[in-house]
Coordinates of C-alpha atoms in Angstrom, one line a residue:
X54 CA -193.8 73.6 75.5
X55 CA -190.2 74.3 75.5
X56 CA -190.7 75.3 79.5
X57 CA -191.9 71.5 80.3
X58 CA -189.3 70.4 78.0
X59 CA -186.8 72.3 80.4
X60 CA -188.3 71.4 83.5
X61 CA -188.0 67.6 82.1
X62 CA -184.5 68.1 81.5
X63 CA -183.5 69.6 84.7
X64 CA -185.4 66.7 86.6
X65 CA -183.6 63.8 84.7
X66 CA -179.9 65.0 85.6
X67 CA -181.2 65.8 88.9
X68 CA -182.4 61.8 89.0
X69 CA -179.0 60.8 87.4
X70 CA -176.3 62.5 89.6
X71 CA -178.3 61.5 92.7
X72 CA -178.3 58.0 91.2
X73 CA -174.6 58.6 90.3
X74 CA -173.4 60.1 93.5
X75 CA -175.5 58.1 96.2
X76 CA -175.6 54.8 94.2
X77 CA -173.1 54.1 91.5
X78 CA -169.9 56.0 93.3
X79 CA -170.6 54.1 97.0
X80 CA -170.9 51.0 95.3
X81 CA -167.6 51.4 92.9
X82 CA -166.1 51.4 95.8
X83 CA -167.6 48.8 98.1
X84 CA -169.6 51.2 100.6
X85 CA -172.7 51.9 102.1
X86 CA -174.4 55.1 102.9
X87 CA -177.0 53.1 105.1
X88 CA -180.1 53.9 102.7
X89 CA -180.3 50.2 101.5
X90 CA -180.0 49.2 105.3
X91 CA -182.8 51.8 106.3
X92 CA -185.3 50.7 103.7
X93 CA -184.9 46.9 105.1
X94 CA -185.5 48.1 108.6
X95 CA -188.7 50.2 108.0
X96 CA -190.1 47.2 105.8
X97 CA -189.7 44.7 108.7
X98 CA -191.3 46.9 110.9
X99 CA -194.0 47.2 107.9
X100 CA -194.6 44.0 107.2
X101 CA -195.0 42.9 111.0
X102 CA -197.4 45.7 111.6
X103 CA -199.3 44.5 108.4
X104 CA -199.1 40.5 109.5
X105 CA -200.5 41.2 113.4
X106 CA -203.7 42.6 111.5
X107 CA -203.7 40.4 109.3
X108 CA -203.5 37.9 112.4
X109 CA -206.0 39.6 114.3
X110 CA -208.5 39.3 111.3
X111 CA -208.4 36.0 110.6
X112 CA -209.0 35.5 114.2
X113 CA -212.3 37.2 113.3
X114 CA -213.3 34.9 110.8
X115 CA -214.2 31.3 111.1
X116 CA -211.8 28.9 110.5
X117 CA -211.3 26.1 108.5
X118 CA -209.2 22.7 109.1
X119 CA -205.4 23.5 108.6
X120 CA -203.3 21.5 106.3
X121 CA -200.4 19.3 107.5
X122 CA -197.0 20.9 108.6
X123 CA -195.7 19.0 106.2
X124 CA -197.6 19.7 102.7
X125 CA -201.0 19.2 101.7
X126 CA -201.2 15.3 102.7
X127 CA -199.6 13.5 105.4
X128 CA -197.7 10.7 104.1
X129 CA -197.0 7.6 106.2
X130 CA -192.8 7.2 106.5
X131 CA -193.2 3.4 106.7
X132 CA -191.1 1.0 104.4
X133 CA -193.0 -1.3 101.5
X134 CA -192.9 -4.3 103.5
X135 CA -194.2 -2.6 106.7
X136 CA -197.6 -0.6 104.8
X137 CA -198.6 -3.9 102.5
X138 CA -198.4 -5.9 105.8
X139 CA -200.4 -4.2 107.6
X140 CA -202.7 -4.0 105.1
X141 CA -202.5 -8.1 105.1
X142 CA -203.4 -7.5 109.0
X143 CA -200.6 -10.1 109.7
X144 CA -196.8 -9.4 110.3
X145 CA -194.7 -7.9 107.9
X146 CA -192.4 -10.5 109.1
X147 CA -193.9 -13.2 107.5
X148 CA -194.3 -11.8 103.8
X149 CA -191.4 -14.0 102.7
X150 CA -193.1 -16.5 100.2
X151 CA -196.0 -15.2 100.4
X152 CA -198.3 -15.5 97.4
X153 CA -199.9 -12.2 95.6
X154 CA -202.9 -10.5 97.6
X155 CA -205.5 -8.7 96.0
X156 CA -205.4 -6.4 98.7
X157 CA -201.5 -5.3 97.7
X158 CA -202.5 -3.5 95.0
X159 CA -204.2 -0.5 97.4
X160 CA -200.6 0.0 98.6
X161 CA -199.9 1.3 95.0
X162 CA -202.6 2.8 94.8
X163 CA -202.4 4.9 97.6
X164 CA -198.7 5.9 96.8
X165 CA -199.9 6.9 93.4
X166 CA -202.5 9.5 94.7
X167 CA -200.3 11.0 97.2
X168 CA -197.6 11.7 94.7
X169 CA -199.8 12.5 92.3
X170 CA -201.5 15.1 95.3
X171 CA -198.2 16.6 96.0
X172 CA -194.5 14.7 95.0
X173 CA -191.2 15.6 96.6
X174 CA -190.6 17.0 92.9
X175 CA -192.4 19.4 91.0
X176 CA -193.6 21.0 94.6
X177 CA -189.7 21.8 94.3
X178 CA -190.8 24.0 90.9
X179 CA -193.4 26.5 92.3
X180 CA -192.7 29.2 94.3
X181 CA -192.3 29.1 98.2
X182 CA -195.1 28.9 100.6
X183 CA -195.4 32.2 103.1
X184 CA -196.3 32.0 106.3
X185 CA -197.5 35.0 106.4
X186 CA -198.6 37.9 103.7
X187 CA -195.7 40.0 102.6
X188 CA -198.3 42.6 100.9
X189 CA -197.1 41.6 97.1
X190 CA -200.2 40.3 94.9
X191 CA -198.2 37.9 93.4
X192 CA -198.1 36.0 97.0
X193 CA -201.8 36.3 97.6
X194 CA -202.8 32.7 96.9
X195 CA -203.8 31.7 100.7
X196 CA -204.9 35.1 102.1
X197 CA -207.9 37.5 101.3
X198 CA -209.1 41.0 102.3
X199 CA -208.5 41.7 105.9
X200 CA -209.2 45.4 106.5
X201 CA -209.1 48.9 104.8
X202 CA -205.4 49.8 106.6
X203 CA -203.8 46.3 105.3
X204 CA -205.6 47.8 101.4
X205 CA -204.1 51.1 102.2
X206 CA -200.4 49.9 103.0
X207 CA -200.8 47.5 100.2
X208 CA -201.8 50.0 97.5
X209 CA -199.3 52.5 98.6
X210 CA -196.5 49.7 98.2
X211 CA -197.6 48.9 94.5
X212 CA -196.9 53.0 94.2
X213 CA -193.4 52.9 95.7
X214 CA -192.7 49.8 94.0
X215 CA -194.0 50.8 90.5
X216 CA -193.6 54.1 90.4
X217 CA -190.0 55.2 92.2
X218 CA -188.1 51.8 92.7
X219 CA -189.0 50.3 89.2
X220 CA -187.5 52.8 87.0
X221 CA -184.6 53.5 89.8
X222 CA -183.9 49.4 89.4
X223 CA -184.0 49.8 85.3
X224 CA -182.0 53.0 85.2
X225 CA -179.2 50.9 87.4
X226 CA -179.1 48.0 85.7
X227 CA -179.0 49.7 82.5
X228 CA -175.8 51.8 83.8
X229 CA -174.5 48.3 84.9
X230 CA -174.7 46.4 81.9
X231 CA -173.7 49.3 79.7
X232 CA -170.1 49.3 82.1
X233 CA -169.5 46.1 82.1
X234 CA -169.9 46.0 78.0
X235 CA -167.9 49.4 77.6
X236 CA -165.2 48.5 80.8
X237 CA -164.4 44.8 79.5
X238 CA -164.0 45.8 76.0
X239 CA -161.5 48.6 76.9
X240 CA -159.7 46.3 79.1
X241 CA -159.6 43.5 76.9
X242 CA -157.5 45.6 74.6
X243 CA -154.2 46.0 77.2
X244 CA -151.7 43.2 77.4
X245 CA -151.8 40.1 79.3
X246 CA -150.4 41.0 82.8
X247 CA -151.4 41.5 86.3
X248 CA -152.3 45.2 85.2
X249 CA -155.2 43.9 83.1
X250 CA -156.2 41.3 85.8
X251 CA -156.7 44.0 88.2
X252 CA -158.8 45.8 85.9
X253 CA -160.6 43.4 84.6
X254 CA -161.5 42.2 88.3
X255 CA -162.2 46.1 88.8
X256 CA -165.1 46.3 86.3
X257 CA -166.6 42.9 87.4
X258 CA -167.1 43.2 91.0
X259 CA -168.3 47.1 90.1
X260 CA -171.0 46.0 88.1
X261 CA -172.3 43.3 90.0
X262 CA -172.6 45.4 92.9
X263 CA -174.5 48.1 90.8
X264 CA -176.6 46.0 89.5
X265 CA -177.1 44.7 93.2
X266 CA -178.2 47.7 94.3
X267 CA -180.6 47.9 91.5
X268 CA -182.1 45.0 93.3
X269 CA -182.0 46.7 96.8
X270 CA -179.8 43.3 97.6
X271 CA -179.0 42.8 101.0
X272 CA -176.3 40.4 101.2
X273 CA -174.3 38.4 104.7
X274 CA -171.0 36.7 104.2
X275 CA -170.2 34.2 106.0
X276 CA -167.1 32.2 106.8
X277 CA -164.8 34.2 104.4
X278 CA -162.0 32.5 105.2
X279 CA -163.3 30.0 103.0
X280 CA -163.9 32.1 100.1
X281 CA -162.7 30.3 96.8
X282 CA -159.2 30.7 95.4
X283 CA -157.5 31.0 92.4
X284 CA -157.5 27.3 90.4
X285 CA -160.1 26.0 92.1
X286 CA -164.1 25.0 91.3
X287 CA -166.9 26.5 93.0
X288 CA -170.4 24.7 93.2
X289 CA -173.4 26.6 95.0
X290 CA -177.4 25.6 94.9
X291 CA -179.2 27.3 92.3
X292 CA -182.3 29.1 92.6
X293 CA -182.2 32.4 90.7
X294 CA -179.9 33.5 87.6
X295 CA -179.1 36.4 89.9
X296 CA -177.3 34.2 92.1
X297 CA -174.1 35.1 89.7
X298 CA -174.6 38.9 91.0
X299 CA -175.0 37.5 94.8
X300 CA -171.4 35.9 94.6
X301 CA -170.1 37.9 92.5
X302 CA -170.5 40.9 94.8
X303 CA -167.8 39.6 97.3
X304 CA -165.2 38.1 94.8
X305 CA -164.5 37.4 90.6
X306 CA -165.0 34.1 89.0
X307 CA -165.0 33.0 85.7
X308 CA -168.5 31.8 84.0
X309 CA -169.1 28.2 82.6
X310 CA -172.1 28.3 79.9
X311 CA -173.3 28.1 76.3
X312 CA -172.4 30.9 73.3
X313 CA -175.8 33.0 72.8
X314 CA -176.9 35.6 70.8
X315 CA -177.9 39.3 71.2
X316 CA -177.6 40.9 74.2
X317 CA -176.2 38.3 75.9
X318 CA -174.0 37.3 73.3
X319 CA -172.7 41.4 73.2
X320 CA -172.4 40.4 77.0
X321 CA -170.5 37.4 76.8
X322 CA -167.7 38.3 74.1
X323 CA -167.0 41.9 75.5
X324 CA -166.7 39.7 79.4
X325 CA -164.8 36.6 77.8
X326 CA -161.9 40.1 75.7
X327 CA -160.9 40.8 79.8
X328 CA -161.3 37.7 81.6
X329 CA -161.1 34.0 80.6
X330 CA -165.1 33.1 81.2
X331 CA -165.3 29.7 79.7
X332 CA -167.7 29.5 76.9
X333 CA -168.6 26.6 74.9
X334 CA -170.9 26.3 71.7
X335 CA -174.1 24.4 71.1
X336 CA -172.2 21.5 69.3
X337 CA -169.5 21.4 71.9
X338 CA -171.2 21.5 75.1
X339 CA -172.9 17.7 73.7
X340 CA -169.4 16.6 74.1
X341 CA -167.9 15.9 77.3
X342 CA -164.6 15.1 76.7
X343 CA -164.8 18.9 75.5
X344 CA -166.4 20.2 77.8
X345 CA -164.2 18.4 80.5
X346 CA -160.4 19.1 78.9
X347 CA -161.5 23.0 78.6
X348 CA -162.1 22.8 82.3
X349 CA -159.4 20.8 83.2
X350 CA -157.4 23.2 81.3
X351 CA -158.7 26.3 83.3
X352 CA -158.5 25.0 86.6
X353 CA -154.5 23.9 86.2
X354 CA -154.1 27.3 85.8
X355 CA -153.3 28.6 89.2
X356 CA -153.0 32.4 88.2
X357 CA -156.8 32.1 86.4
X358 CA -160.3 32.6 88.3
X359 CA -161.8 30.3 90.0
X360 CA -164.8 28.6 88.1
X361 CA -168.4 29.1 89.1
X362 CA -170.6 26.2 88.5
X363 CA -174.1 25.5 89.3
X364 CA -174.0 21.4 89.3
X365 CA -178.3 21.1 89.7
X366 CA -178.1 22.3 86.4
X367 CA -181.2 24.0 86.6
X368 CA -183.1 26.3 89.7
X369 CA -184.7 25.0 92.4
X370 CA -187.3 27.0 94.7
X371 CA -185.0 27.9 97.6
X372 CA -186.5 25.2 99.5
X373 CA -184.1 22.4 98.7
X374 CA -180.9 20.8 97.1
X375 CA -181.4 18.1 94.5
X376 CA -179.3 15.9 92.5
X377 CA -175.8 17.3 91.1
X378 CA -174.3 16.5 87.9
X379 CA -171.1 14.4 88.5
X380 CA -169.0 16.2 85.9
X381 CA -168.2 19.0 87.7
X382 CA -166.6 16.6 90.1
X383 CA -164.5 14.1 87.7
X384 CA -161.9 17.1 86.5
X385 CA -159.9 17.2 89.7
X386 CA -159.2 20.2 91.4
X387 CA -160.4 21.4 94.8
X388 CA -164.1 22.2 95.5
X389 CA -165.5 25.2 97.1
X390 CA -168.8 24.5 98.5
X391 CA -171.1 27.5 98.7
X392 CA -174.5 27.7 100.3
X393 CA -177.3 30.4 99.3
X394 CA -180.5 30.9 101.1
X395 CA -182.9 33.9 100.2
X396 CA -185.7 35.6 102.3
X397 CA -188.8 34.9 100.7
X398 CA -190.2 37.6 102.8
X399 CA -189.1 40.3 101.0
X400 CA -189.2 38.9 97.6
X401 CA -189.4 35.6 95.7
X402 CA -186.3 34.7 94.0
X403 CA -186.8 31.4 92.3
X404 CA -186.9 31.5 88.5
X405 CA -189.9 29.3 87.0
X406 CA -188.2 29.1 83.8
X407 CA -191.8 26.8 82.6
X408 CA -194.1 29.7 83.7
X409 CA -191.6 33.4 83.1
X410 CA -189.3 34.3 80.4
X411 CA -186.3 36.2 81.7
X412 CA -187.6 40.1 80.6
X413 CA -190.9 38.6 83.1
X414 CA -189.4 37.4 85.5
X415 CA -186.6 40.4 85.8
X416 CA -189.5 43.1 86.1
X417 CA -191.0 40.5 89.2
X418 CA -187.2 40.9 90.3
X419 CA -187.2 44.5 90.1
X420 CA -190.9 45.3 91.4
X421 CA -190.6 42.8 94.7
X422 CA -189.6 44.6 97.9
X423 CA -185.7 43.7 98.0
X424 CA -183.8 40.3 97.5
X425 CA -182.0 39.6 100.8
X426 CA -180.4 36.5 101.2
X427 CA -176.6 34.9 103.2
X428 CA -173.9 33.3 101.7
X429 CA -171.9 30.8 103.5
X430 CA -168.9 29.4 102.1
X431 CA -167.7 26.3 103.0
X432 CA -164.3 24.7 103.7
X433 CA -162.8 23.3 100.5
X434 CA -163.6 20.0 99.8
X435 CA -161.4 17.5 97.7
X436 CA -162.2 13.7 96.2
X437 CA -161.3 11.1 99.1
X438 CA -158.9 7.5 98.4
X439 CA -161.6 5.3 97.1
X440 CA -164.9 7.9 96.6
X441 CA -166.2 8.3 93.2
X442 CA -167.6 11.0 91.2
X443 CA -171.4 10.4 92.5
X444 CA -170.3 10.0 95.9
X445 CA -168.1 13.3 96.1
X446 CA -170.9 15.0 94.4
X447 CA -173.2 14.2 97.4
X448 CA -170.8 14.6 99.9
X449 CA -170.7 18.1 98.9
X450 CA -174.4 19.0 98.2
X451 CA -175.3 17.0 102.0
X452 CA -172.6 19.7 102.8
X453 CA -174.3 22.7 101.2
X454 CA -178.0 21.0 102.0
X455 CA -177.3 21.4 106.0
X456 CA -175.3 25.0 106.0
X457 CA -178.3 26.7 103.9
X458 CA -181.3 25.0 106.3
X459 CA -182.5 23.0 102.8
X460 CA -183.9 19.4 101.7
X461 CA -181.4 17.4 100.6
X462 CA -183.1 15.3 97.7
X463 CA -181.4 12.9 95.8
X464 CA -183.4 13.5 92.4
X465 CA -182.7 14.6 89.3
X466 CA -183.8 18.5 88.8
X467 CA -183.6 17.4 85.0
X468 CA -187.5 16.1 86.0
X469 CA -188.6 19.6 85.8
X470 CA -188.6 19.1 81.6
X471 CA -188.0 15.4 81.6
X472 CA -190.4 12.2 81.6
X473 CA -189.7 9.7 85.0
X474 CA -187.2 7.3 83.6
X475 CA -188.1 3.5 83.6
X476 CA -185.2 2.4 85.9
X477 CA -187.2 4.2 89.1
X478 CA -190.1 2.2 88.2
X479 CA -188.4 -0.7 87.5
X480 CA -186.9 -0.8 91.4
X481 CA -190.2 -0.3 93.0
X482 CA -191.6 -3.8 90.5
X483 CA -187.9 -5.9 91.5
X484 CA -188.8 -4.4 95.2
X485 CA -192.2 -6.1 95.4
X486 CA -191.4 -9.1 93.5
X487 CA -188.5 -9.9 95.8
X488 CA -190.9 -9.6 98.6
X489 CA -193.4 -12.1 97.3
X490 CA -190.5 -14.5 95.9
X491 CA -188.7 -14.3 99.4
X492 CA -185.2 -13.5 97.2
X493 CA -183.0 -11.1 99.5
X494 CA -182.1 -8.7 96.4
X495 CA -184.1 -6.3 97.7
X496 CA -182.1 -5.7 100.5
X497 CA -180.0 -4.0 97.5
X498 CA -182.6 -2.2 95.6
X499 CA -183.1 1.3 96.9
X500 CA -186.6 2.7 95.3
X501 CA -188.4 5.9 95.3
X502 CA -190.2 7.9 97.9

């Protein structure tokens, strides 16, 4: 017994210097030994071997009718005016005055199926659609048993993923966590000066880029030129709450969010000791003239980090970019737009926060292949003569929308918890009713899709 016990022993701090000295060390310091970079290369070559036969079988097997290239239904892109009309079989032209139809009422009708089918919305809060197979079970909805190599390749990957990278992934972020905790306290304990800054940056970035390669990230930069400074605000899309380690991995920035409790809370007072992170409590963050004034107060600051803020205000499947909150665009200060666009073929990023908690959703993290993703930063953006809040806050998320290859929608990603509100339904009813009154206001009213 004592033998196994040894042997056990002997194994472990095998596991933990190689961990240590090929892991932990390389990323302290911002290198790669090429491992990370291997494993992506052999799984491309994997997963193309593995879609071909999956290709080639359903070749084999009959077919049945695909689905439209653009979601499950194809929706007509014609205006209200245009669709009733020709329902009317006469002109759209000459709807002006015209008298209620019985026949009008199919238009509504129709528009209610389709978005009932498959919205612009809540298609935005279910995981992304795969062309292909990327041999994970959890991606398995639209393809079926192919043959007994695909199985084979597939069960070993459940091994490797399981058995060798899932406790590797655990054992990393566990190191990660535990220096950021220890590291943050002991700086937080020097005197204010450029010393403890250093430092304090120091045990950041080194965490998040442990805790990075817990996740096998692969990572591309682009534009750092535009990389955000000192002072200013940065805004990204959200999709994932790992896209804090994504950014954080190529520069520090301080942290906007609410006071928790446990772990996190351990978490956020041993960060908030080394660095001002800018936490609010439950009471305050209902107050916005609080919430604004402690920003305001950070970003005139030109010595403190630049502020990370997610303005969607919740994540988004990695497909799109919807509405952003105005507030993080009414304190002043310049903007930093940041684009982020992950590779669902190695992994599915996006957080369902309806469907996982976080410990669920962090083991489908750390059992998926890798997370590989870019990051493009854009050039600084600041409010124009005569723009608004709402108007700078699209400005920038069109910006972010185009760079990342996402839908730019305009609504509200607080409809992922939240009932329609009456207003949207109240534009389509003044829509209609200025068509069959002949009044021009709807040449003002801007409605739904």
């Amino acid at each position: 017994m004592e033998g196994a016990w040894d042997i056990a022993s002997v194994l472990f701090q095998v596991w933990l210097s190689m961990v240590v000295v090929l892991i932990m060390l390389p990323a302290m310091f911002g290198v790669s030994l090429g491992f990370t970079d291997l494993y992506i290369k052999v799984l491309v070559k994997t997963l193309e071997w593995a879609t071909r036969r999956i290709q080639r079988g359903q070749n084999e097997q009959p077919t049945l009718p695909s689905q439209s290239a653009n979601g499950i239904i194809e929706k007509d892109d014609g205006s209200m005016e245009e669709e009733i009309g020709e329902l009317r079989r006469s002109h759209p032209k000459s709807l002006a005055g015209a008298d209620f139809t019985l026949c009008d009422v199919f238009y509504f009708w129709k528009k209610g199926i389709e978005n009932i089918v498959e919205d612009q919305v809540t298609q935005r809060f279910t995981s992304e659609e795969l062309v292909s197979w990327n041999l994970l079970t959890r991606t398995n909805n639209n393809f079926c048993y192919i043959s007994v190599r695909v199985t084979i390749i597939w069960g070993l990957g459940v091994f490797i993923r399981y058995c060798i990278l899932l406790p590797l992934r655990i054992t990393l972020a566990a190191i990660g966590l535990s220096w950021l905790v220890i590291g943050t306290t002991l700086v937080g304990f020097l005197p204010n000066s450029n010393v403890k800054n250093s430092l304090s940056d120091l045990v950041h970035i080194t965490c998040y880029r442990i805790c990075a390669r817990g996740l096998s990230a692969t990572i591309r930069y682009h534009n750092k030129e535009n990389r955000p400074q000192k002072g200013g605000i940065c805004v990204a899309n959200h999709t994932s709450p790992i896209d804090i380690v994504i950014l954080a991995n190529d520069g520090c920035y301080a942290m906007v969010g609410q006071v928790h409790g446990g772990l996190m809370g351990v978490i956020q007072r041993s960060m908030v000791r080394s660095c001002p992170h800018v936490w609010f409590e439950r009471s305050e963050m209902k107050d916005r003239n609080t919430v604004a004034k402690r920003l305001k107060d950070h970003i005139a600051d030109k010595t403190k980090l630049p502020i990370l803020i997610f303005p969607e205000g919740t994540c988004i499947n990695n497909t799109s970019v919807m509405m952003f909150k105005k507030g993080s665009f009414e304190i002043g200060g310049t903007i930093y737009p940041v684009a982020i666009k992950y590779d669902p073929q190695f992994g599915d990023a996006f957080w369902n926060s309806a469907k996982y908690n976080m410990v669920s959703y962090l083991l489908r993290m750390m059992t998926s292949w890798a997370i590989v993703c870019n990051v493009w930063y854009l050039p600084p953006m600041n409010l124009k003569n005569g723009e608004d809040a709402v108007l700078f806050a699209n400005r920038v998320k069109s910006a972010i929308a185009n760079q990342g290859g996402l839908v730019d929608l305009s609504w509200d990603g607080g409809l992922k918890r939240a009932k329609v509100k009456d207003s949207y339904k109240e534009e389509q009813q003044k829509m209609y009713s200025s068509m069959i009154v002949g009044s021009d206001c709807h040449e003002n009213s801007v409605g739904p899709t």
